[in-house]
Tab-separated table of C-alpha atoms and ligand atoms in Angstrom:
chain	number	residue	atom	x	y	z
A	1	MET	CA	3.345	10.586	24.889
A	2	MET	CA	2.119	10.783	21.302
A	3	SER	CA	-1.481	11.764	20.624
A	4	HIS	CA	-3.684	9.114	19.051
A	5	ASP	CA	-3.394	10.523	15.588
A	6	GLU	CA	0.387	10.071	15.646
A	7	ASP	CA	1.596	6.817	14.198
A	8	GLN	CA	4.743	5.390	15.699
A	9	VAL	CA	5.710	3.013	12.934
A	10	ARG	CA	8.078	3.474	9.985
A	11	ALA	CA	8.501	0.581	7.535
A	12	VAL	CA	10.928	2.334	5.163
A	13	ILE	CA	13.875	4.414	6.404
A	14	TRP	CA	16.796	5.956	4.527
A	15	ARG	CA	19.653	6.010	7.011
A	16	ASP	CA	23.447	6.342	6.675
A	17	ASP	CA	23.407	5.979	2.896
A	18	ALA	CA	21.402	2.747	2.909
A	19	LEU	CA	17.784	1.601	2.892
A	20	GLU	CA	16.367	0.017	6.039
A	21	LEU	CA	13.171	-2.019	5.712
A	22	LEU	CA	11.188	-3.304	8.635
A	23	ASP	CA	10.877	-7.013	7.825
A	24	GLN	CA	7.094	-7.407	7.772
A	25	ARG	CA	7.334	-11.183	7.472
A	26	LEU	CA	8.519	-11.347	11.069
A	27	LEU	CA	5.830	-9.145	12.653
A	28	PRO	CA	4.396	-9.153	15.223
A	29	MET	CA	6.818	-11.586	16.831
A	30	GLU	CA	9.985	-9.677	15.989
A	31	ILE	CA	10.885	-6.105	15.054
A	32	ARG	CA	13.923	-6.373	12.789
A	33	TYR	CA	15.144	-4.076	10.049
A	34	GLN	CA	16.992	-5.309	6.958
A	35	ARG	CA	19.740	-3.033	5.699
A	36	LEU	CA	19.912	-2.949	1.875
A	37	THR	CA	22.654	-1.436	-0.248
A	38	THR	CA	21.917	-2.526	-3.848
A	39	GLY	CA	19.041	-2.255	-6.306
A	40	VAL	CA	18.957	-6.033	-6.739
A	41	GLU	CA	18.495	-6.505	-2.986
A	42	VAL	CA	15.657	-3.994	-3.016
A	43	ALA	CA	13.846	-5.781	-5.888
A	44	GLU	CA	14.193	-9.090	-4.004
A	45	ALA	CA	12.863	-7.509	-0.800
A	46	ILE	CA	9.742	-6.259	-2.642
A	47	ARG	CA	9.217	-9.620	-4.376
A	48	ASN	CA	9.570	-11.519	-1.102
A	49	MET	CA	7.309	-9.127	0.818
A	50	VAL	CA	9.843	-7.857	3.312
A	51	VAL	CA	8.005	-4.651	2.439
A	52	ARG	CA	4.459	-4.646	1.055
A	53	GLY	CA	1.527	-2.281	0.569
A	54	ALA	CA	1.205	-0.234	-2.613
A	55	PRO	CA	2.674	3.157	-1.533
A	56	ALA	CA	5.460	1.538	0.540
A	57	ILE	CA	6.460	-0.575	-2.459
A	58	GLY	CA	6.693	2.584	-4.624
A	59	ILE	CA	8.803	4.481	-2.091
A	60	THR	CA	11.080	1.479	-1.627
A	61	ALA	CA	11.573	1.112	-5.381
A	62	ALA	CA	12.551	4.796	-5.647
A	63	TYR	CA	15.270	4.321	-3.016
A	64	GLY	CA	16.246	1.142	-4.909
A	65	VAL	CA	16.983	3.303	-7.953
A	66	VAL	CA	19.234	5.512	-5.810
A	67	LEU	CA	21.208	2.486	-4.614
A	68	ALA	CA	21.453	1.045	-8.146
A	69	ALA	CA	22.609	4.366	-9.614
A	70	ARG	CA	25.233	4.791	-6.896
A	71	ALA	CA	26.746	1.351	-7.596
A	72	HIS	CA	26.679	1.692	-11.402
A	73	TRP	CA	28.135	5.218	-11.380
A	74	ALA	CA	30.977	4.002	-9.139
A	75	GLU	CA	31.577	1.030	-11.436
A	76	ASN	CA	31.638	2.984	-14.675
A	77	PRO	CA	30.440	6.602	-15.058
A	78	ASP	CA	30.327	6.089	-18.868
A	79	HIS	CA	27.827	3.223	-18.783
A	80	TRP	CA	25.864	3.770	-15.571
A	81	ARG	CA	22.610	4.448	-17.411
A	82	LYS	CA	22.586	1.133	-19.295
A	83	SER	CA	23.379	-0.889	-16.168
A	84	LEU	CA	20.805	1.066	-14.157
A	85	HIS	CA	18.181	0.226	-16.771
A	86	GLU	CA	18.497	-3.495	-15.894
A	87	ASP	CA	17.923	-2.805	-12.220
A	88	TRP	CA	15.047	-0.450	-13.091
A	89	GLN	CA	13.388	-3.327	-14.991
A	90	ARG	CA	14.016	-5.731	-12.147
A	91	LEU	CA	12.370	-3.298	-9.693
A	92	ALA	CA	9.455	-2.653	-12.090
A	93	SER	CA	8.656	-6.369	-12.342
A	94	SER	CA	9.038	-7.196	-8.651
A	95	ARG	CA	5.250	-7.122	-8.031
A	96	PRO	CA	2.560	-6.590	-10.707
A	97	THR	CA	-0.604	-5.111	-9.196
A	98	ALA	CA	0.376	-2.055	-7.120
A	99	VAL	CA	0.741	0.723	-9.701
A	100	ASN	CA	2.548	2.960	-7.179
A	101	LEU	CA	5.627	0.929	-8.045
A	102	LEU	CA	5.633	2.057	-11.698
A	103	TRP	CA	4.443	5.530	-10.738
A	104	ALA	CA	7.459	6.042	-8.435
A	105	LEU	CA	9.946	4.559	-10.920
A	106	ARG	CA	8.573	6.866	-13.621
A	107	ARG	CA	9.114	9.865	-11.343
A	108	MET	CA	12.811	8.940	-11.232
A	109	GLU	CA	13.083	8.562	-15.033
A	110	PRO	CA	13.575	12.229	-16.082
A	111	ILE	CA	16.530	12.565	-13.726
A	112	ILE	CA	18.094	9.419	-15.134
A	113	ALA	CA	17.548	10.698	-18.682
A	114	GLU	CA	18.845	14.243	-18.098
A	115	CYS	CA	21.702	13.914	-15.619
A	116	SER	CA	25.174	14.070	-17.167
A	117	SER	CA	27.069	14.259	-13.866
A	118	ASN	CA	26.784	11.970	-10.800
A	119	PRO	CA	22.975	11.486	-10.488
A	120	VAL	CA	22.888	10.109	-6.937
A	121	GLU	CA	22.087	13.306	-5.033
A	122	ARG	CA	19.289	14.304	-7.339
A	123	LEU	CA	17.790	10.810	-7.319
A	124	LEU	CA	17.966	10.687	-3.547
A	125	ALA	CA	16.228	14.054	-3.284
A	126	GLU	CA	13.428	12.749	-5.561
A	127	ALA	CA	13.068	9.504	-3.564
A	128	ARG	CA	12.873	11.530	-0.331
A	129	ALA	CA	10.252	13.797	-1.931
A	130	ILE	CA	8.166	10.769	-2.975
A	131	HIS	CA	8.400	9.516	0.593
A	132	GLU	CA	7.512	12.827	2.235
A	133	ASP	CA	4.708	13.559	-0.235
A	134	ASP	CA	3.179	10.199	0.599
A	135	ILE	CA	3.092	10.914	4.321
A	136	ALA	CA	1.615	14.369	3.660
A	137	ALA	CA	-1.020	12.828	1.363
A	138	ASN	CA	-1.943	10.310	4.039
A	139	ARG	CA	-2.392	13.024	6.637
A	140	ARG	CA	-4.580	15.018	4.257
A	141	MET	CA	-6.643	11.933	3.410
A	142	GLY	CA	-6.969	11.249	7.120
A	143	GLN	CA	-8.651	14.638	7.590
A	144	LEU	CA	-10.804	14.349	4.461
A	145	GLY	CA	-11.953	10.810	5.242
A	146	ALA	CA	-12.631	11.457	8.914
A	147	ALA	CA	-14.717	14.490	7.961
A	148	VAL	CA	-17.278	12.308	6.155
A	149	LEU	CA	-17.581	9.545	8.771
A	150	GLY	CA	-20.640	11.047	10.479
A	151	GLU	CA	-21.828	9.680	13.822
A	152	ARG	CA	-19.445	7.912	16.167
A	153	GLY	CA	-19.270	4.156	15.593
A	154	ALA	CA	-17.114	1.147	14.730
A	155	VAL	CA	-15.502	0.400	11.376
A	156	LEU	CA	-14.196	-2.668	9.595
A	157	THR	CA	-10.876	-2.783	7.699
A	158	HIS	CA	-9.187	-5.442	5.584
A	159	CYS	CA	-5.526	-6.263	4.968
A	160	ASN	CA	-3.072	-3.603	6.186
A	161	ALA	CA	-3.352	-0.109	4.726
A	162	GLY	CA	-1.472	1.492	7.586
A	163	ALA	CA	1.879	3.073	8.287
A	164	LEU	CA	3.486	-0.256	7.377
A	165	ALA	CA	1.954	-0.167	3.883
A	166	THR	CA	2.918	3.462	3.166
A	167	GLY	CA	5.558	6.101	3.914
A	168	GLY	CA	3.858	6.548	7.279
A	169	TYR	CA	0.466	7.181	8.908
A	170	GLY	CA	-1.426	5.005	6.417
A	171	THR	CA	-4.323	5.373	3.964
A	172	ALA	CA	-7.300	3.486	5.467
A	173	LEU	CA	-5.555	3.499	8.852
A	174	GLY	CA	-4.797	7.203	8.364
A	175	VAL	CA	-8.562	7.901	8.254
A	176	ILE	CA	-8.984	5.573	11.192
A	177	ARG	CA	-6.218	7.318	13.176
A	178	THR	CA	-7.699	10.767	12.517
A	179	GLY	CA	-11.253	9.509	13.114
A	180	HIS	CA	-10.288	7.895	16.384
A	181	ALA	CA	-8.440	11.012	17.577
A	182	ALA	CA	-11.592	13.041	16.782
A	183	GLY	CA	-13.767	10.661	18.818
A	184	LEU	CA	-15.614	9.405	15.713
A	185	ILE	CA	-14.275	5.840	15.710
A	186	GLU	CA	-14.763	3.839	18.861
A	187	ARG	CA	-13.389	0.495	17.627
A	188	VAL	CA	-11.748	-1.081	14.589
A	189	TYR	CA	-12.699	-4.557	13.458
A	190	ALA	CA	-9.777	-6.043	11.515
A	191	ASP	CA	-10.194	-8.970	9.138
A	192	GLU	CA	-7.337	-11.412	9.652
A	193	THR	CA	-6.841	-11.402	5.800
A	194	ARG	CA	-6.025	-14.882	4.691
A	195	PRO	CA	-3.668	-16.190	3.527
A	196	TRP	CA	-0.833	-13.794	4.414
A	197	LEU	CA	-2.586	-12.498	7.566
A	198	GLN	CA	-1.805	-8.817	7.080
A	199	GLY	CA	-4.805	-7.964	9.264
A	200	ALA	CA	-3.807	-10.188	12.163
A	201	ARG	CA	-0.085	-9.714	12.001
A	202	LEU	CA	0.181	-6.078	10.871
A	203	THR	CA	-3.037	-4.068	11.314
A	204	ALA	CA	-3.816	-5.368	14.802
A	205	TRP	CA	-0.177	-4.751	15.769
A	206	GLU	CA	-0.196	-1.181	14.445
A	207	LEU	CA	-3.441	-0.330	16.212
A	208	VAL	CA	-2.280	-1.839	19.478
A	209	GLN	CA	0.911	0.303	19.192
A	210	ASP	CA	-1.306	3.391	18.942
A	211	SER	CA	-3.780	2.262	21.664
A	212	ILE	CA	-6.712	2.197	19.208
A	213	PRO	CA	-9.235	-0.522	20.269
A	214	VAL	CA	-9.065	-3.382	17.768
A	215	THR	CA	-11.063	-6.623	17.433
A	216	LEU	CA	-9.748	-9.296	15.118
A	217	LEU	CA	-12.141	-11.490	13.122
A	218	ALA	CA	-11.818	-14.312	10.612
A	219	ASP	CA	-12.499	-13.087	7.062
A	220	GLY	CA	-15.597	-15.307	6.902
A	221	ALA	CA	-17.131	-13.486	9.893
A	222	ALA	CA	-17.285	-10.082	8.207
A	223	ALA	CA	-20.763	-10.454	6.633
A	224	ALA	CA	-22.247	-11.541	9.980
A	225	LEU	CA	-20.594	-8.528	11.665
A	226	MET	CA	-22.402	-6.272	9.183
A	227	GLN	CA	-25.655	-8.217	9.546
A	228	GLN	CA	-25.563	-7.542	13.299
A	229	GLY	CA	-25.194	-3.794	12.678
A	230	ARG	CA	-21.825	-3.564	14.412
A	231	VAL	CA	-20.069	-1.348	11.869
A	232	ARG	CA	-20.998	1.852	10.063
A	233	TRP	CA	-18.222	1.868	7.489
A	234	VAL	CA	-15.865	-0.521	5.731
A	235	ILE	CA	-12.591	1.380	5.157
A	236	VAL	CA	-9.896	-0.095	2.881
A	237	GLY	CA	-6.870	0.938	0.827
A	238	ALA	CA	-6.136	0.169	-2.849
A	239	ASP	CA	-3.366	-1.194	-5.043
A	240	ARG	CA	-4.600	0.189	-8.339
A	241	ILE	CA	-7.685	2.214	-9.309
A	242	ALA	CA	-8.815	2.186	-12.925
A	243	ALA	CA	-10.060	5.250	-14.809
A	244	ASN	CA	-13.691	4.370	-14.099
A	245	GLY	CA	-13.078	3.994	-10.338
A	246	ASP	CA	-12.873	0.179	-10.172
A	247	VAL	CA	-10.549	-0.713	-7.261
A	248	ALA	CA	-8.022	-3.531	-7.075
A	249	ASN	CA	-7.238	-4.335	-3.439
A	250	LYS	CA	-6.394	-7.335	-1.275
A	251	ILE	CA	-8.383	-10.479	-2.066
A	252	GLY	CA	-11.598	-10.429	-0.089
A	253	THR	CA	-12.249	-6.707	-0.556
A	254	TYR	CA	-14.856	-7.335	-3.288
A	255	GLY	CA	-16.858	-9.650	-1.016
A	256	LEU	CA	-16.797	-6.987	1.706
A	257	ALA	CA	-18.151	-4.385	-0.729
A	258	ILE	CA	-21.036	-6.666	-1.752
A	259	ALA	CA	-21.866	-7.444	1.875
A	260	ALA	CA	-21.641	-3.761	2.803
A	261	ARG	CA	-24.060	-2.695	0.094
A	262	HIS	CA	-26.495	-5.486	1.099
A	263	HIS	CA	-26.453	-4.395	4.745
A	264	GLY	CA	-26.502	-0.609	4.216
A	265	VAL	CA	-22.938	-0.249	5.501
A	266	ARG	CA	-20.948	2.400	3.654
A	267	PHE	CA	-17.793	1.491	1.763
A	268	MET	CA	-14.773	3.837	1.700
A	269	VAL	CA	-11.571	3.424	-0.337
A	270	VAL	CA	-8.626	5.587	0.741
A	271	ALA	CA	-5.758	5.940	-1.736
A	272	PRO	CA	-3.420	8.675	-2.983
A	273	THR	CA	-3.650	9.722	-6.627
A	274	SER	CA	-0.380	7.776	-7.189
A	275	THR	CA	-2.612	4.645	-6.999
A	276	VAL	CA	-4.863	5.813	-9.851
A	277	ASP	CA	-4.016	4.416	-13.263
A	278	LEU	CA	-5.912	6.348	-15.937
A	279	SER	CA	-4.326	4.230	-18.672
A	280	ILE	CA	-6.549	1.365	-17.553
A	281	PRO	CA	-10.197	2.023	-18.507
A	282	ASP	CA	-11.738	-0.428	-16.047
A	283	GLY	CA	-10.791	-3.124	-13.539
A	284	THR	CA	-10.844	-6.012	-16.016
A	285	ALA	CA	-7.418	-4.882	-17.358
A	286	ILE	CA	-5.691	-4.639	-13.960
A	287	PRO	CA	-2.968	-7.303	-13.677
A	288	ILE	CA	-3.734	-9.510	-10.670
A	289	GLU	CA	-0.830	-11.195	-8.911
A	290	GLN	CA	-1.127	-14.943	-8.381
A	291	ARG	CA	0.851	-16.144	-5.405
A	292	ALA	CA	2.412	-19.459	-4.382
A	293	ALA	CA	0.224	-22.465	-3.532
A	294	GLU	CA	2.190	-22.927	-0.275
A	295	GLU	CA	0.495	-19.837	1.167
A	296	LEU	CA	-2.737	-21.867	1.297
A	297	LEU	CA	-1.416	-25.385	1.666
A	298	THR	CA	0.651	-24.629	4.757
A	299	LEU	CA	0.404	-22.518	7.902
A	300	GLY	CA	3.518	-21.681	9.869
A	301	GLY	CA	5.365	-24.295	7.828
A	302	GLN	CA	2.842	-27.042	8.693
A	303	PRO	CA	0.621	-28.639	6.002
A	304	VAL	CA	-3.105	-27.770	6.402
A	305	ALA	CA	-4.461	-29.412	3.222
A	306	ALA	CA	-4.209	-32.868	1.708
A	307	ALA	CA	-1.218	-33.429	-0.506
A	308	GLY	CA	-2.295	-33.160	-4.136
A	309	THR	CA	-4.827	-30.392	-3.515
A	310	GLU	CA	-4.745	-27.742	-6.243
A	311	VAL	CA	-4.826	-24.070	-5.308
A	312	TRP	CA	-6.233	-20.802	-6.712
A	313	ASN	CA	-4.501	-17.944	-4.899
A	314	PRO	CA	-5.061	-14.531	-6.452
A	315	SER	CA	-3.615	-11.860	-4.186
A	316	PHE	CA	-6.064	-9.122	-5.198
A	317	ASP	CA	-9.613	-8.710	-6.461
A	318	VAL	CA	-11.453	-5.896	-8.198
A	319	THR	CA	-14.322	-4.069	-6.573
A	320	PRO	CA	-16.586	-2.392	-9.193
A	321	ALA	CA	-16.819	1.376	-8.791
A	322	GLU	CA	-20.618	1.093	-8.306
A	323	LEU	CA	-19.998	-0.531	-4.906
A	324	VAL	CA	-17.709	2.284	-3.718
A	325	ASP	CA	-19.493	5.029	-1.798
A	326	ALA	CA	-16.514	7.287	-1.143
A	327	LEU	CA	-13.058	7.316	-2.691
A	328	VAL	CA	-10.789	9.504	-0.564
A	329	THR	CA	-7.674	10.937	-2.265
A	330	GLU	CA	-5.383	13.729	-1.120
A	331	ARG	CA	-7.114	15.949	-3.713
A	332	GLY	CA	-10.569	15.416	-2.288
A	333	VAL	CA	-13.361	12.897	-1.797
A	334	VAL	CA	-15.017	11.370	-4.868
A	335	TRP	CA	-18.503	10.158	-4.014
A	336	TRP	CA	-19.675	7.182	-6.133
A	337	PRO	CA	-16.714	7.354	-8.555
A	338	ASP	CA	-17.082	7.055	-12.332
A	339	THR	CA	-14.871	7.942	-15.291
A	340	ALA	CA	-15.926	11.615	-15.460
A	341	LYS	CA	-15.356	12.172	-11.741
A	342	MET	CA	-12.006	10.342	-11.816
A	343	THR	CA	-10.789	12.353	-14.794
A	344	GLY	CA	-11.904	15.498	-12.991
A	345	ILE	CA	-10.043	14.779	-9.772
A	346	MET	CA	-6.891	13.751	-11.630
A	347	GLY	CA	-7.074	17.082	-13.511
A	348	GLU	CA	-3.940	18.021	-15.350
A	349	MET	CA	-2.288	14.727	-14.329
A	350	SER	CA	-4.583	12.889	-16.778
A	351	ASP	CA	-2.461	14.093	-19.717
A	352	ALA	CA	0.739	12.904	-18.120
A	353	ILE	CA	-0.255	9.311	-17.386
B	401	LIG	O1	-0.048	-8.029	-0.763
B	401	LIG	P1	0.071	-6.713	-0.048
B	401	LIG	O2	0.194	-6.843	1.428
B	401	LIG	O3	1.137	-5.820	-0.662
B	401	LIG	O4	-1.320	-6.018	-0.325
B	401	LIG	C1	-1.560	-4.731	0.251
B	401	LIG	C2	-2.951	-4.302	0.087
B	401	LIG	O5	-3.779	-4.916	-0.585
B	401	LIG	C3	-3.316	-3.010	0.718
B	401	LIG	O6	-4.648	-3.010	1.111
B	401	LIG	C4	-3.081	-1.919	-0.324
B	401	LIG	O7	-1.779	-1.946	-0.833
B	401	LIG	C5	-3.329	-0.586	0.217
B	401	LIG	S1	-1.969	-0.118	1.186
B	401	LIG	C6	-2.071	1.467	1.594
């Protein structure tokens, strides 16, 4: 039997020269992997949320480059780079907010630029490294985040920042896994996370798989949960963090941060440095994905609002850095982030981005 800090879930698998993605649209009712063999299929899978979560999207896109390069090299070794560029663009534009997507694609770029022979093996090695580095970063963040939790208690999380959203183990759920294994977390409250229900369908499922006690709540119940003193920390992931520490994450995160500050609950963001975008000075410049009206107008294919109702459906919001108590990265914990502290933790990477 696995110990409690071992996650049992893998959303992205490279197997037998193809990419297998756990179809997250079907969870928790069905566990089914899609097998993808082209870059175009991978871009569509990201766009349609077969795979989602910032680090998982980046890893998937890197494998997408491998598949695209393989096809274009086989078609015409003289023009593979030009054809690959089109797939690269398609992958880059598949979802706008999670910067890990561009970060991973940019890590593949030097190989594409330099390689004069068949690039597939080198690209695959880089995609695998991106994948493995992400899992290692999550394990490190799990230790760093758990170390600052303090007294045993319950925590609240939002969306899914678990193994499903990453290469494995998770960011926010990585801290929760390590914290639970250490006896510091007795229970996880999971927001259902309207409208896509990542909390209900994915986070609750992941935690049940790992036998970590989980209580589901409607998003609107979170402030009352804090008012009743039931949680010590809110722990969430991130899709993009600006240079000043402002955090874009799943819609609803900002409201949680405000409620947490009001009730003296501490607010932790857990994200690898691949989620930090130093080219964006603050959160106002982070591109926020707007999603289809149907996500709000229907539920399970059934209408839940009057025909003719208009919809505002941003997929992410921005939490100002001043509401973040602890930002946990694989390089260390930044308390009360600001531009100077963010530049410091990014160190030599700041020149490269
Ligand atoms: O729309 P999604 O499901 O891709 O949004 C995911 C989130 O907002 C997660 O909280 C975020 O990517 C962190 S995942 C480690």
